[in-house]
CSV table of C-alpha atoms and ligand atoms in Angstrom, one decimal:
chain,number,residue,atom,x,y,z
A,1,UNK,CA,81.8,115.8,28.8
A,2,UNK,CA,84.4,118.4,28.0
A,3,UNK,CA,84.6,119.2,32.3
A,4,UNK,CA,86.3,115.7,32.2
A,5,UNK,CA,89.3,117.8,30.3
A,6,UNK,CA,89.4,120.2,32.5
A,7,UNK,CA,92.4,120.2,35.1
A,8,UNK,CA,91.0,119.7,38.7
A,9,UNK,CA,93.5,119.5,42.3
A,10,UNK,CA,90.9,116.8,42.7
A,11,UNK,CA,91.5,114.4,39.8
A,12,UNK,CA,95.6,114.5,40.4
A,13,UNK,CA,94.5,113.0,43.9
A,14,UNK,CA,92.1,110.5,42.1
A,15,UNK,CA,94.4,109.6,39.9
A,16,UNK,CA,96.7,108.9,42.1
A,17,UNK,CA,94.7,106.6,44.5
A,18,UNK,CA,94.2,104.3,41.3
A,19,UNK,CA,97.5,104.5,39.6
A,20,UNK,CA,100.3,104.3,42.5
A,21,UNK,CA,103.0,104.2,40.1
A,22,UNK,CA,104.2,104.0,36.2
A,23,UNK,CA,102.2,106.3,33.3
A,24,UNK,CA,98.9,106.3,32.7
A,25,UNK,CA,97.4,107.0,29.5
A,26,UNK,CA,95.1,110.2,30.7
A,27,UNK,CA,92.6,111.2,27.1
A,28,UNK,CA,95.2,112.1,24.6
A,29,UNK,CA,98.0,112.0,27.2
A,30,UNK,CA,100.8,110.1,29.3
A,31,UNK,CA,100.7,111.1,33.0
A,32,UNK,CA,102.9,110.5,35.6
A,33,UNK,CA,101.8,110.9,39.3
A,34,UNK,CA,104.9,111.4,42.3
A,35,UNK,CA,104.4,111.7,46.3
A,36,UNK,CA,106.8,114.8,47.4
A,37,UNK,CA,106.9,118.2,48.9
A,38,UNK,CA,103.7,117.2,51.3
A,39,UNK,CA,101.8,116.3,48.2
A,40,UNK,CA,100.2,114.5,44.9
A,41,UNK,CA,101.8,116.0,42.2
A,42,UNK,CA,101.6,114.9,38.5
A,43,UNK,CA,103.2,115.9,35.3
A,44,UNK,CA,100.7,114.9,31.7
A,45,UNK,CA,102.8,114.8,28.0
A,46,UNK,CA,100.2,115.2,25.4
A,47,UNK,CA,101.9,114.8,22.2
A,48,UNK,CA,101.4,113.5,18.7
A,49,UNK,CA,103.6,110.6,19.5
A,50,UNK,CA,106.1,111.0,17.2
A,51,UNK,CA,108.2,110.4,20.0
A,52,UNK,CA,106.9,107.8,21.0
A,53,UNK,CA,108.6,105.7,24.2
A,54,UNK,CA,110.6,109.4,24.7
A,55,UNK,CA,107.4,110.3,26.7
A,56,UNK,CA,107.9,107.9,29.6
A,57,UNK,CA,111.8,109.0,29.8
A,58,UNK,CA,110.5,112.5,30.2
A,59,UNK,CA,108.0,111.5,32.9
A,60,UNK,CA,110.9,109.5,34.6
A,61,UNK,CA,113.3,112.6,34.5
A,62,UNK,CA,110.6,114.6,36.3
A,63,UNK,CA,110.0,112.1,38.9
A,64,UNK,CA,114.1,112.5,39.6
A,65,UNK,CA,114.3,116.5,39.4
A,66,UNK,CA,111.2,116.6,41.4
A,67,UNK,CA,113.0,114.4,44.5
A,68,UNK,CA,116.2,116.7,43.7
A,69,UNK,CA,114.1,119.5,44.7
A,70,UNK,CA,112.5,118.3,47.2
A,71,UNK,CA,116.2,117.0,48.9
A,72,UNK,CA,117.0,120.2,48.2
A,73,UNK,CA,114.4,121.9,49.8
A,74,UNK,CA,112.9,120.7,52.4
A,75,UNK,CA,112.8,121.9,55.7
A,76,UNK,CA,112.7,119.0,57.7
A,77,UNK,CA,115.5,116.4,56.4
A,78,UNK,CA,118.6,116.9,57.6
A,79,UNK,CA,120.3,116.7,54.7
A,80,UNK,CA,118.7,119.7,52.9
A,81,UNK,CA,120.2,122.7,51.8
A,82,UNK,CA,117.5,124.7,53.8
A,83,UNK,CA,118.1,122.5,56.9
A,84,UNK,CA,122.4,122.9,56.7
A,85,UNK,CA,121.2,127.3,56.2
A,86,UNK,CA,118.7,127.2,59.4
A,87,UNK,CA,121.4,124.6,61.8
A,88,UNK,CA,124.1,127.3,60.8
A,89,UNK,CA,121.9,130.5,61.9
A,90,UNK,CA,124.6,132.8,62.8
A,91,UNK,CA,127.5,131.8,60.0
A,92,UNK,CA,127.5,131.6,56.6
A,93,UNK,CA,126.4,127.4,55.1
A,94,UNK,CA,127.6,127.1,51.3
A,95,UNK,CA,124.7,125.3,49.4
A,96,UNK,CA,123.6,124.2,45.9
A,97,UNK,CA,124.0,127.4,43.3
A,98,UNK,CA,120.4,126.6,42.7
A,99,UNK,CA,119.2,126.7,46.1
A,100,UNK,CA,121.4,130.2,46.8
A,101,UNK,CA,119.7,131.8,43.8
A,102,UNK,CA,116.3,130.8,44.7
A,103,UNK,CA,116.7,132.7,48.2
A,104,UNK,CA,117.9,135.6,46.7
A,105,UNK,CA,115.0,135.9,44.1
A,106,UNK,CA,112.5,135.1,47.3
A,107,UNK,CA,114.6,138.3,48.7
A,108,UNK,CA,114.3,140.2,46.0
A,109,UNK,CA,110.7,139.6,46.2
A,110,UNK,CA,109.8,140.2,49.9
A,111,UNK,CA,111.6,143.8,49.1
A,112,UNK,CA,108.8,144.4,46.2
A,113,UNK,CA,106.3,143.1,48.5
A,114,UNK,CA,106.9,145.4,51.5
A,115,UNK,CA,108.2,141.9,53.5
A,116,UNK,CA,104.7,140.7,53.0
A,117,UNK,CA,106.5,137.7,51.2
A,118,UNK,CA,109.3,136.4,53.8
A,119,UNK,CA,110.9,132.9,53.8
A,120,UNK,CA,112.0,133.8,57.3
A,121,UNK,CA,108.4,133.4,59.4
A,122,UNK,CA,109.4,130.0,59.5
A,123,UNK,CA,110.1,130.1,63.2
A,124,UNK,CA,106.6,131.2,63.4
A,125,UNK,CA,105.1,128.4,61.4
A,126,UNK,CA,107.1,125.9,63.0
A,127,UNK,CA,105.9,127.4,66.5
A,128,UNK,CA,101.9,127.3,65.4
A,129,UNK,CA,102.7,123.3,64.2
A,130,UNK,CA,102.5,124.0,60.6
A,131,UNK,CA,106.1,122.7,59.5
A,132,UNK,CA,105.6,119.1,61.6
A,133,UNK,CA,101.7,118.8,62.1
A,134,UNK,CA,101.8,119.4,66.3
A,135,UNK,CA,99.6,122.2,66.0
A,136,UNK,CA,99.1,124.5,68.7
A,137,UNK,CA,98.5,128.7,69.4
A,138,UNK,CA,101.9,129.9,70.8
A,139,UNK,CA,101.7,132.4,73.1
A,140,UNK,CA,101.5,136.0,72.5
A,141,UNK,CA,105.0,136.6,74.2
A,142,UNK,CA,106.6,133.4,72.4
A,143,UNK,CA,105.0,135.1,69.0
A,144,UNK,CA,106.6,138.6,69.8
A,145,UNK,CA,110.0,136.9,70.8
A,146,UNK,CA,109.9,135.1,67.5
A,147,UNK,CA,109.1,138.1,65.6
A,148,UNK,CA,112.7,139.2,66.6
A,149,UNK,CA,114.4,136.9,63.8
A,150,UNK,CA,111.7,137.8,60.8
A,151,UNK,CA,112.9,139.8,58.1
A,152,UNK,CA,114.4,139.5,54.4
A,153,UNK,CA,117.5,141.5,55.9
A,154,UNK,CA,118.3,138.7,57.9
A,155,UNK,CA,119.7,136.5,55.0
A,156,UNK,CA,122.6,137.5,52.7
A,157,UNK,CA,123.2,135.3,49.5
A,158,UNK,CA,126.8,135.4,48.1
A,159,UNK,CA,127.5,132.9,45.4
A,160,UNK,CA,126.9,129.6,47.1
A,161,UNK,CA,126.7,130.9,50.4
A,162,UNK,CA,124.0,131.6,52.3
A,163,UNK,CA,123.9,133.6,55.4
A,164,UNK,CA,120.9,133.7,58.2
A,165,UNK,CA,121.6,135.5,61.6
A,166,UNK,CA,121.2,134.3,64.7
A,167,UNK,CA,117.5,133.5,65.8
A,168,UNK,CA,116.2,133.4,62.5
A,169,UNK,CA,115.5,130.6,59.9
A,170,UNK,CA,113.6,130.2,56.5
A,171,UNK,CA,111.1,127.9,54.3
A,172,UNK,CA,110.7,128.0,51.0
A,173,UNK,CA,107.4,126.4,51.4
A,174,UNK,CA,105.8,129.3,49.9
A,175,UNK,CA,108.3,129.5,46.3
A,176,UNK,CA,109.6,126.3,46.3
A,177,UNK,CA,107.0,124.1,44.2
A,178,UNK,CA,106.3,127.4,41.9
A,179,UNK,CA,110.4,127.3,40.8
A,180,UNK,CA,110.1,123.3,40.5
A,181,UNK,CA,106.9,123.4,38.4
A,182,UNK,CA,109.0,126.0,35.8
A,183,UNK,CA,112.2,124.1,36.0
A,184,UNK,CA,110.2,121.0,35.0
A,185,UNK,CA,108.4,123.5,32.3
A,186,UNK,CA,112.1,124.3,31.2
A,187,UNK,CA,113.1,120.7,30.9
A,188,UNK,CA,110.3,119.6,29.1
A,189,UNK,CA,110.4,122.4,26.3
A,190,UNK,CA,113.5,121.7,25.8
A,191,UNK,CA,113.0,118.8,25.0
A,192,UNK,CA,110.2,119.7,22.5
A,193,UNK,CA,107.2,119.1,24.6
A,194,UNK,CA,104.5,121.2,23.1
A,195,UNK,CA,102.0,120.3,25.1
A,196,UNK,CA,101.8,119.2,28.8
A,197,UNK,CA,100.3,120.1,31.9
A,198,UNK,CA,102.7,119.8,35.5
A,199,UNK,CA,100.3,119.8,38.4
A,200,UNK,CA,102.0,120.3,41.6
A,201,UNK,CA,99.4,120.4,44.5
A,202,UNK,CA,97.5,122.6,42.9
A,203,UNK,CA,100.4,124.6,41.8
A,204,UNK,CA,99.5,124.0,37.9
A,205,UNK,CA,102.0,125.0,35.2
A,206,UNK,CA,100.7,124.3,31.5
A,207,UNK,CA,102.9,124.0,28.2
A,208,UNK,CA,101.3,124.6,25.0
A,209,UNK,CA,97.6,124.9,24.1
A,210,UNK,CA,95.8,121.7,24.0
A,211,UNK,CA,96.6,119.1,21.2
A,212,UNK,CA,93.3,120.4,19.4
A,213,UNK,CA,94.5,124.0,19.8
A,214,UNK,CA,92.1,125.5,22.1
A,215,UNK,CA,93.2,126.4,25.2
A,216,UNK,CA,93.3,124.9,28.3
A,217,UNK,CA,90.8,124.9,31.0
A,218,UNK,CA,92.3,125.4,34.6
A,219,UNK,CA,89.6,125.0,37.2
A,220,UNK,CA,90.0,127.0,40.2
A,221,UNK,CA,89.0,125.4,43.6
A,222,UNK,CA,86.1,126.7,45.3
A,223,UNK,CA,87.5,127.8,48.7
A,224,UNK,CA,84.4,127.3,50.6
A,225,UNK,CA,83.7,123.9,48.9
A,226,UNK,CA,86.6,121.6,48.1
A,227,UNK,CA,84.1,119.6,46.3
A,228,UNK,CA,83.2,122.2,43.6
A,229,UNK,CA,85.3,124.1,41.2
A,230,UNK,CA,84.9,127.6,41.7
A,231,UNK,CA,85.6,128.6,38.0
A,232,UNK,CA,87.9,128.4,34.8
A,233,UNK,CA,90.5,129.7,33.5
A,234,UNK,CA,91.2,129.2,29.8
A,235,UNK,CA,94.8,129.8,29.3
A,236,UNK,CA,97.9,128.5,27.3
A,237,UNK,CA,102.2,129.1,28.5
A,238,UNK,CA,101.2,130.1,31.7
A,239,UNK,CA,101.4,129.3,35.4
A,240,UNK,CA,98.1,129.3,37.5
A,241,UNK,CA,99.0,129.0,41.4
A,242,UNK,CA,96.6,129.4,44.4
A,243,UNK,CA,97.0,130.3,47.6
A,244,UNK,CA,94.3,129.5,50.2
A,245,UNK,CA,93.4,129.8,53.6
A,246,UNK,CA,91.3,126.4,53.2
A,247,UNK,CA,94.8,124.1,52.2
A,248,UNK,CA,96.5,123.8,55.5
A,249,UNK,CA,95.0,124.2,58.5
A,250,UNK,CA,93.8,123.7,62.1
A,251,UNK,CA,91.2,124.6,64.4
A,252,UNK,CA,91.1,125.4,68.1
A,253,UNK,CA,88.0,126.6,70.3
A,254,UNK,CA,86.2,126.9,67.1
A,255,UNK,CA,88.7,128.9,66.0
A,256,UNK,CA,90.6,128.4,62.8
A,257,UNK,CA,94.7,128.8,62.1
A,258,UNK,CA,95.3,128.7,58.8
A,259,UNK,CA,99.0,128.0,57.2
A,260,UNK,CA,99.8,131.8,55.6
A,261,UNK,CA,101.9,133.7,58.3
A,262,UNK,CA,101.5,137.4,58.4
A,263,UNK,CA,105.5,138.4,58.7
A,264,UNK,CA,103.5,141.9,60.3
A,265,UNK,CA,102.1,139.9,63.4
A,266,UNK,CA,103.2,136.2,63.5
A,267,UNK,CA,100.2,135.1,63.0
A,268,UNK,CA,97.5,133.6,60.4
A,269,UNK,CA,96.9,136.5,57.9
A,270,UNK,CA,93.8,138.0,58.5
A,271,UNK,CA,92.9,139.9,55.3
A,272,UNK,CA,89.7,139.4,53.7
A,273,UNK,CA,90.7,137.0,51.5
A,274,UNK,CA,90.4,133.0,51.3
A,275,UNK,CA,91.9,132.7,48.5
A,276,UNK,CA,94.4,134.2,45.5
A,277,UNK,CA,95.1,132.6,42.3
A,278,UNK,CA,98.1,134.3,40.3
A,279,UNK,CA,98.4,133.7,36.6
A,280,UNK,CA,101.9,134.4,35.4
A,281,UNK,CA,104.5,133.2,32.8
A,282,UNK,CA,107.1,132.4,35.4
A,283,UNK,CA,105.7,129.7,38.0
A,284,UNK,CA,108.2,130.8,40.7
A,285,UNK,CA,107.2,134.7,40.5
A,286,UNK,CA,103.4,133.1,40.4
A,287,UNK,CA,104.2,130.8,44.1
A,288,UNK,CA,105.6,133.7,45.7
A,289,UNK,CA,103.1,136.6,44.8
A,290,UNK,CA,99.9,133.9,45.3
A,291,UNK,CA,101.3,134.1,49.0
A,292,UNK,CA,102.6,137.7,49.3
A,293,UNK,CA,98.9,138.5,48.1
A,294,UNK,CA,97.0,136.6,50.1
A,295,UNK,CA,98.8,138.9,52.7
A,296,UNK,CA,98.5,142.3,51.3
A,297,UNK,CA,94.4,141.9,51.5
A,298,UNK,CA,92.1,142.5,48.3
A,299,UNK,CA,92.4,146.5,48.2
A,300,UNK,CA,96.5,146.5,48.3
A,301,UNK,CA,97.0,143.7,46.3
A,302,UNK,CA,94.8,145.4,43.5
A,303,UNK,CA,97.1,148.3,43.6
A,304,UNK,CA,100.0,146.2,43.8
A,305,UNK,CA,99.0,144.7,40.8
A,306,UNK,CA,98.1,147.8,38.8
A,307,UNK,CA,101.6,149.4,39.9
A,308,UNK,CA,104.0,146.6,39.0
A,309,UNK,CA,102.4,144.4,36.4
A,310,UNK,CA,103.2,140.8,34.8
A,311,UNK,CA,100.7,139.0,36.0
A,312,UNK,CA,96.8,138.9,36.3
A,313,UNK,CA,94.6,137.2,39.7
A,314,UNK,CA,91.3,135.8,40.9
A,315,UNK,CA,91.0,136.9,44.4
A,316,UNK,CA,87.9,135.3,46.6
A,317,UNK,CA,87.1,137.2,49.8
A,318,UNK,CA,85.1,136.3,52.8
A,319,UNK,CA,81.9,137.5,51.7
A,320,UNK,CA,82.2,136.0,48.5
A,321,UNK,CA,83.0,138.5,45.7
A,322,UNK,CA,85.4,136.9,43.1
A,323,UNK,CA,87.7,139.8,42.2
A,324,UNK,CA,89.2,139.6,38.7
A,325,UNK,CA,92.1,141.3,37.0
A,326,UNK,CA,90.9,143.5,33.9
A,327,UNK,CA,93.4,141.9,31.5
A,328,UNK,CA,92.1,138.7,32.6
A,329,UNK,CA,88.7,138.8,33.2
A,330,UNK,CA,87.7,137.6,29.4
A,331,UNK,CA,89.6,134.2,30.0
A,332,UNK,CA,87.0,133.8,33.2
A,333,UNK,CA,84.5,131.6,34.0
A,334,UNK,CA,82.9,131.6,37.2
A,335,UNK,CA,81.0,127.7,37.6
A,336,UNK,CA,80.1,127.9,41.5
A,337,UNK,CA,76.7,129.6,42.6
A,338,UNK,CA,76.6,132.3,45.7
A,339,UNK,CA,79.6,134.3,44.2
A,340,UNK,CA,79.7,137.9,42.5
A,341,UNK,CA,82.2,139.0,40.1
A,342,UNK,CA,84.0,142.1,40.7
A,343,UNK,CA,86.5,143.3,37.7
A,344,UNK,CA,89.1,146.2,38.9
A,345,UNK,CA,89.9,149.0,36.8
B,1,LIG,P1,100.8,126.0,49.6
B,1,LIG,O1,102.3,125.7,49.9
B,1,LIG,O2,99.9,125.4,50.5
B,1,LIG,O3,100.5,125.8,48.1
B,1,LIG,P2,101.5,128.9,49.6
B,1,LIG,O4,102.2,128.9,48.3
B,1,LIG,O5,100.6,130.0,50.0
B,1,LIG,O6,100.6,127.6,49.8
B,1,LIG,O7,102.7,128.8,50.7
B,1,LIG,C1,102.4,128.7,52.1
B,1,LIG,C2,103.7,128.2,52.7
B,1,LIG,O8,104.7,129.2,52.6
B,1,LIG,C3,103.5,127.9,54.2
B,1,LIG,O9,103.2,126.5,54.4
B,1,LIG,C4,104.9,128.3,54.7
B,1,LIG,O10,105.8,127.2,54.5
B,1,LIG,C5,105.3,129.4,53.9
B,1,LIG,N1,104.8,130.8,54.3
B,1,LIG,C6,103.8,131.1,55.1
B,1,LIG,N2,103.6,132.4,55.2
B,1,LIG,C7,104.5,133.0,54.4
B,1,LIG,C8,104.9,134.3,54.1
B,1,LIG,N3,104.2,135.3,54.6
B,1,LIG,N4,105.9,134.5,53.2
B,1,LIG,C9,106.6,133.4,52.7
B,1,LIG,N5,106.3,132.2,53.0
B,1,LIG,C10,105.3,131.9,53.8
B,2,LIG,MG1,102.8,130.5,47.3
């Protein structure tokens, strides 16, 4: 029975379906499940009780920073941050500090990325469907026009202003649950949470070992079947965020359009990836390069890797080889049958 302590995308949703609201005991720990950002998130305090009834305050707070965020955030509600920035495309819109910083560091990292990370395809996504669900293939024209407003140069951050030129627009889709899932970390350490896991859509941020001191297990989906857990990660203080072309998307003449925009072409990347799990101390970083990655393709995001450092990945390509980063590859276990394990040196 220890898989039942393992932490899978799969039981958050359970959970969820059978606890709407309030904390649940969940083994050893209190969790919390919230509806926001597009999905099930939940947020699990294991702790030694000595604090007793503090738990459920904590859960509470993250149910309220969470809907912050998400205010904050999100691309559709007209009284977002990111919504006043993309209505005021060609001017300057002063937002939350918070929100202004988080732009800049998604700047900052589309520049390390070679603009394979850009919060400003989201004309592009919004044209394909995936920002309001009305899916469709834009035209090649339509694609190449829109390609006109993509780039990291076209927003400036100064203070609490943000700038966006004309024609262009941006979603932090692709950072925005990583930074929530470490501010929540923040909050809770702070508070002297030891030991917690914060599981946003798959986006999974643990505190802390487990109460008995062994690690934690963080099961990594298999992309070809949702049903299965591809393999495990056995980690403590760390982020673990996947990126995959299975989580969003749509199919047309038995074709598939998947949700990760190259910023090269407009389109669905087409590397030879499905999926890239990033395992880094800072969620945010860990959002951002699970995407950028996913990009790059399995051979440049290997160098990548190797050339910048701070984090460690599990790539799964098309045909199936599970490509693991050296200083990772002892914390690996791969569950699901059909794959073959590739470590890069
Ligand atoms: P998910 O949000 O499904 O966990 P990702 O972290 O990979 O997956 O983010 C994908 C989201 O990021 C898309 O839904 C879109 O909002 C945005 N996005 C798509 N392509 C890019 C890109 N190349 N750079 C930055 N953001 C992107
Ligand atoms: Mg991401």
């Amino acid at each position: 029975m220890e898989r039942v302590k393992y932490i899978l995308a799969i039981a958050v949703i359970f959970f969820a379906l059978e606890f709407a609201s309030g904390c649940t005991s969940k083994g050893e720990g209190t969790e919390k499940t919230y509806k926001a950002m597009d999905t099930v998130m939940s947020v699990t305090i294991y702790d030694k009780s000595e604090r007793g009834k503090d738990v459920d305050k904590l859960l509470t707070a993250c149910g309220s920073t969470i809907e912050n965020y998400d205010n904050m955030f999100s691309v559709n509600s007209e009284s977002s941050d990111v919504f006043k920035i993309n209505a005021s495309a060609g001017k300057s819109a002063e937002v939350s500090a918070e929100t202004a910083q988080l732009i800049a560091r998604a700047s900052e990292i589309s520049k390390g990325t070679g603009g394979l990370f850009d919060i400003t395809v989201y004309p592009l996504s919004k044209a394909w469907g995936f920002t309001d669900k009305k899916y469709g293939v834009p035209s090649d024209a339509e694609i190449a026009a829109l390609l006109g407003g993509v780039g990291y140069n076209k927003v400036s951050v100064s203070g609490s202003h943000v700038g966006l030129e004309n024609g262009s627009g941006i979603d932090l889709g692709g950072i925005a649950k990583g930074y929530v899932s470490q501010m929540l970390a923040n909050y809770l350490k702070s508070n002297g949470v030891q030991s917690a896991v914060i599981n946003l859509g798959g986006n999974v941020q643990v505190i802390g070992s487990r109460l008995s001191g062994e690690k934690w297990g963080v099961g990594i989906r298999d992309p070809l079947d949702s049903e299965k857990t591809l393999g495990i990660l056995s980690v403590s203080d760390t982020a673990v965020v996947t990126s995959g072309s299975y989580e969003r998307y749509f199919e047309k003449d038995s074709v598939k359009y998947h949700h990760i925009i190259d910023p090269r072409t407009g389109k669905p990347a087409d590397s030879d990836l499905v999926s890239v799990s990033i395992i880094a101390c800072d969620g945010t970083t860990a959002d951002a390069l699970s995407t950028a990655l996913f990009v790059m393709g399995s051979e440049n995001a290997a160098e990548y890797q190797k050339a910048n450092g701070g984090f460690e990945y599990v790539m799964v390509t098309k045909d199936k080889t599970v490509i693991v980063s050296p200083g990772i590859r002892d914390a690996f276990t791969l569950e699901s049958d059909g794959y073959s394990i590739k470590t890069v040196n």
